[in-house]
mmCIF file with all atom_site columns, C-alpha atoms in Angstrom:
data_model
loop_
_atom_site.group_PDB
_atom_site.id
_atom_site.type_symbol
_atom_site.label_atom_id
_atom_site.label_alt_id
_atom_site.label_comp_id
_atom_site.label_asym_id
_atom_site.label_entity_id
_atom_site.label_seq_id
_atom_site.pdbx_PDB_ins_code
_atom_site.Cartn_x
_atom_site.Cartn_y
_atom_site.Cartn_z
_atom_site.occupancy
_atom_site.B_iso_or_equiv
_atom_site.pdbx_formal_charge
_atom_site.auth_seq_id
_atom_site.auth_comp_id
_atom_site.auth_asym_id
_atom_site.auth_atom_id
_atom_site.pdbx_PDB_model_num
ATOM 1  C CA . THR A 1 1  ? -116.916 -33.666 62.894 1.00 0.00 ? 251 THR A CA 1
ATOM 2  C CA . PRO A 1 2  ? -119.802 -35.437 64.496 1.00 0.00 ? 252 PRO A CA 1
ATOM 3  C CA . ILE A 1 3  ? -118.814 -37.287 67.685 1.00 0.00 ? 253 ILE A CA 1
ATOM 4  C CA . GLU A 1 4  ? -120.344 -40.483 66.214 1.00 0.00 ? 254 GLU A CA 1
ATOM 5  C CA . ASP A 1 5  ? -117.745 -40.377 63.362 1.00 0.00 ? 255 ASP A CA 1
ATOM 6  C CA . ILE A 1 6  ? -114.722 -40.246 65.792 1.00 0.00 ? 256 ILE A CA 1
ATOM 7  C CA . TYR A 1 7  ? -113.171 -43.649 66.570 1.00 0.00 ? 257 TYR A CA 1
ATOM 8  C CA . THR A 1 8  ? -110.066 -42.557 68.511 1.00 0.00 ? 258 THR A CA 1
ATOM 9  C CA . ALA A 1 9  ? -108.906 -39.384 70.211 1.00 0.00 ? 259 ALA A CA 1
ATOM 10 C CA . HIS A 1 10 ? -105.816 -38.104 71.902 1.00 0.00 ? 260 HIS A CA 1
ATOM 11 C CA . PHE A 1 11 ? -106.521 -35.783 74.833 1.00 0.00 ? 261 PHE A CA 1
ATOM 12 C CA . THR A 1 12 ? -103.456 -33.488 74.605 1.00 0.00 ? 262 THR A CA 1
ATOM 13 C CA . LEU A 1 13 ? -105.418 -30.402 73.600 1.00 0.00 ? 263 LEU A CA 1
ATOM 14 C CA . CYS A 1 14 ? -108.380 -31.187 75.890 1.00 0.00 ? 264 CYS A CA 1
ATOM 15 C CA . GLN A 1 15 ? -106.288 -32.542 78.756 1.00 0.00 ? 265 GLN A CA 1
ATOM 16 C CA . LYS A 1 16 ? -107.072 -35.811 80.484 1.00 0.00 ? 266 LYS A CA 1
ATOM 17 C CA . PRO A 1 17 ? -110.764 -36.528 81.459 1.00 0.00 ? 267 PRO A CA 1
ATOM 18 C CA . TRP A 1 18 ? -109.725 -37.362 85.016 1.00 0.00 ? 268 TRP A CA 1
ATOM 19 C CA . LEU A 1 19 ? -108.642 -33.749 85.503 1.00 0.00 ? 269 LEU A CA 1
ATOM 20 C CA . CYS A 1 20 ? -112.376 -32.897 85.485 1.00 0.00 ? 270 CYS A CA 1
ATOM 21 C CA . LEU A 1 21 ? -111.952 -29.796 83.397 1.00 0.00 ? 271 LEU A CA 1
ATOM 22 C CA . HIS A 1 22 ? -115.230 -28.429 82.115 1.00 0.00 ? 272 HIS A CA 1
ATOM 23 C CA . HIS A 1 23 ? -115.020 -26.951 78.605 1.00 0.00 ? 273 HIS A CA 1
ATOM 24 C CA . ALA A 1 24 ? -117.870 -24.516 77.946 1.00 0.00 ? 274 ALA A CA 1
ATOM 25 C CA . GLU A 1 25 ? -119.243 -24.742 74.440 1.00 0.00 ? 275 GLU A CA 1
ATOM 26 C CA . THR A 1 26 ? -119.321 -20.966 74.182 1.00 0.00 ? 276 THR A CA 1
ATOM 27 C CA . GLN A 1 27 ? -115.543 -20.776 74.226 1.00 0.00 ? 277 GLN A CA 1
ATOM 28 C CA . LEU A 1 28 ? -113.122 -21.754 71.475 1.00 0.00 ? 278 LEU A CA 1
ATOM 29 C CA . LEU A 1 29 ? -114.181 -24.326 68.878 1.00 0.00 ? 279 LEU A CA 1
ATOM 30 C CA . GLN A 1 30 ? -112.009 -27.088 70.353 1.00 0.00 ? 280 GLN A CA 1
ATOM 31 C CA . HIS A 1 31 ? -113.669 -26.658 73.740 1.00 0.00 ? 281 HIS A CA 1
ATOM 32 C CA . GLY A 1 32 ? -117.029 -27.794 72.355 1.00 0.00 ? 282 GLY A CA 1
ATOM 33 C CA . LEU A 1 33 ? -115.257 -30.875 70.890 1.00 0.00 ? 283 LEU A CA 1
ATOM 34 C CA . CYS A 1 34 ? -113.435 -31.459 74.190 1.00 0.00 ? 284 CYS A CA 1
ATOM 35 C CA . GLN A 1 35 ? -116.714 -31.389 76.111 1.00 0.00 ? 285 GLN A CA 1
ATOM 36 C CA . LYS A 1 36 ? -118.212 -33.936 73.733 1.00 0.00 ? 286 LYS A CA 1
ATOM 37 C CA . LEU A 1 37 ? -115.100 -36.207 73.986 1.00 0.00 ? 287 LEU A CA 1
ATOM 38 C CA . PHE A 1 38 ? -115.144 -35.963 77.776 1.00 0.00 ? 288 PHE A CA 1
ATOM 39 C CA . SER A 1 39 ? -118.838 -36.764 77.837 1.00 0.00 ? 289 SER A CA 1
ATOM 40 C CA . LYS A 1 40 ? -118.320 -39.871 75.705 1.00 0.00 ? 290 LYS A CA 1
ATOM 41 C CA . TRP A 1 41 ? -115.272 -40.983 77.813 1.00 0.00 ? 291 TRP A CA 1
ATOM 42 C CA . PHE A 1 42 ? -117.312 -40.702 81.013 1.00 0.00 ? 292 PHE A CA 1
ATOM 43 C CA . GLN A 1 43 ? -120.328 -42.386 79.360 1.00 0.00 ? 293 GLN A CA 1
ATOM 44 C CA . VAL A 1 44 ? -118.157 -45.405 78.577 1.00 0.00 ? 294 VAL A CA 1
ATOM 45 C CA . ARG A 1 45 ? -116.727 -45.406 82.131 1.00 0.00 ? 295 ARG A CA 1
ATOM 46 C CA . HIS A 1 46 ? -120.243 -45.101 83.515 1.00 0.00 ? 296 HIS A CA 1
ATOM 47 C CA . HIS A 1 47 ? -121.411 -48.010 81.374 1.00 0.00 ? 297 HIS A CA 1
ATOM 48 C CA . TYR A 1 48 ? -118.440 -50.092 82.486 1.00 0.00 ? 298 TYR A CA 1
ATOM 49 C CA . GLN A 1 49 ? -119.308 -49.521 86.150 1.00 0.00 ? 299 GLN A CA 1
ATOM 50 C CA . GLN A 1 50 ? -123.028 -50.007 85.434 1.00 0.00 ? 300 GLN A CA 1
ATOM 51 C CA . LEU A 1 51 ? -123.997 -47.427 88.036 1.00 0.00 ? 301 LEU A CA 1
ATOM 52 C CA . GLU A 1 52 ? -127.693 -46.700 88.305 1.00 0.00 ? 302 GLU A CA 1
ATOM 53 C CA . GLN A 1 53 ? -127.323 -43.202 89.842 1.00 0.00 ? 303 GLN A CA 1
ATOM 54 C CA . PRO A 1 54 ? -124.572 -40.592 89.486 1.00 0.00 ? 304 PRO A CA 1
ATOM 55 C CA . THR A 1 55 ? -122.585 -40.075 92.688 1.00 0.00 ? 305 THR A CA 1
ATOM 56 C CA . THR A 1 56 ? -121.923 -36.372 92.220 1.00 0.00 ? 306 THR A CA 1
ATOM 57 C CA . THR A 1 57 ? -123.584 -33.389 90.570 1.00 0.00 ? 307 THR A CA 1
ATOM 58 C CA . PHE A 1 58 ? -120.614 -31.525 88.992 1.00 0.00 ? 308 PHE A CA 1
ATOM 59 C CA . PHE A 1 59 ? -121.708 -31.107 85.336 1.00 0.00 ? 309 PHE A CA 1
ATOM 60 C CA . PRO A 1 60 ? -123.382 -34.547 85.268 1.00 0.00 ? 310 PRO A CA 1
ATOM 61 C CA . GLU A 1 61 ? -124.137 -34.236 81.508 1.00 0.00 ? 311 GLU A CA 1
ATOM 62 C CA . VAL A 1 62 ? -120.367 -34.342 80.909 1.00 0.00 ? 312 VAL A CA 1
ATOM 63 C CA . PHE A 1 63 ? -118.876 -36.308 83.826 1.00 0.00 ? 313 PHE A CA 1
ATOM 64 C CA . TYR A 1 64 ? -121.729 -38.723 84.526 1.00 0.00 ? 314 TYR A CA 1
ATOM 65 C CA . GLY A 1 65 ? -121.301 -38.396 88.254 1.00 0.00 ? 315 GLY A CA 1
ATOM 66 C CA . HIS A 1 66 ? -117.568 -39.225 88.421 1.00 0.00 ? 316 HIS A CA 1
ATOM 67 C CA . CYS A 1 67 ? -116.213 -35.662 89.147 1.00 0.00 ? 317 CYS A CA 1
ATOM 68 C CA . LYS A 1 68 ? -117.213 -33.801 92.286 1.00 0.00 ? 318 LYS A CA 1
ATOM 69 C CA . LYS A 1 69 ? -115.305 -30.576 91.475 1.00 0.00 ? 319 LYS A CA 1
ATOM 70 C CA . PHE A 1 70 ? -112.840 -28.933 89.066 1.00 0.00 ? 320 PHE A CA 1
ATOM 71 C CA . GLY A 1 71 ? -109.374 -30.440 88.950 1.00 0.00 ? 321 GLY A CA 1
ATOM 72 C CA . GLN A 1 72 ? -107.730 -33.831 89.496 1.00 0.00 ? 322 GLN A CA 1
ATOM 73 C CA . SER A 1 73 ? -108.697 -33.874 93.178 1.00 0.00 ? 323 SER A CA 1
ATOM 74 C CA . GLY A 1 74 ? -112.338 -33.812 92.052 1.00 0.00 ? 324 GLY A CA 1
ATOM 75 C CA . TYR A 1 75 ? -112.063 -37.067 90.074 1.00 0.00 ? 325 TYR A CA 1
ATOM 76 C CA . ASP A 1 76 ? -113.815 -40.131 91.539 1.00 0.00 ? 326 ASP A CA 1
ATOM 77 C CA . PRO A 1 77 ? -111.426 -42.963 90.491 1.00 0.00 ? 327 PRO A CA 1
ATOM 78 C CA . LEU A 1 78 ? -112.499 -46.418 89.436 1.00 0.00 ? 328 LEU A CA 1
ATOM 79 C CA . PRO A 1 79 ? -112.586 -48.873 92.344 1.00 0.00 ? 329 PRO A CA 1
ATOM 80 C CA . ARG A 1 80 ? -109.632 -51.208 92.458 1.00 0.00 ? 330 ARG A CA 1
ATOM 81 C CA . GLN A 1 81 ? -110.398 -54.831 91.538 1.00 0.00 ? 331 GLN A CA 1
ATOM 82 C CA . SER A 1 82 ? -109.360 -57.347 94.179 1.00 0.00 ? 332 SER A CA 1
ATOM 83 C CA . GLN A 1 83 ? -107.123 -60.078 92.864 1.00 0.00 ? 333 GLN A CA 1
#
């Protein structure tokens, strides 16, 4: 299924994007889809923050500068909004 035709996704199989898991396209079929879903998720997050430059270089084509390493400790969380 082309990523453009997907309107909603559940990340059970892929795991959560903020775990910063990189899915190589050369592995199982679902890993290629997971990488595309992660890339889209981080693209939306990146657009939301309107960052001009990525802050990290860990697979920037997937994580858009919001993961600095593998695993949840590598995730760069959204800044908290002051109330």
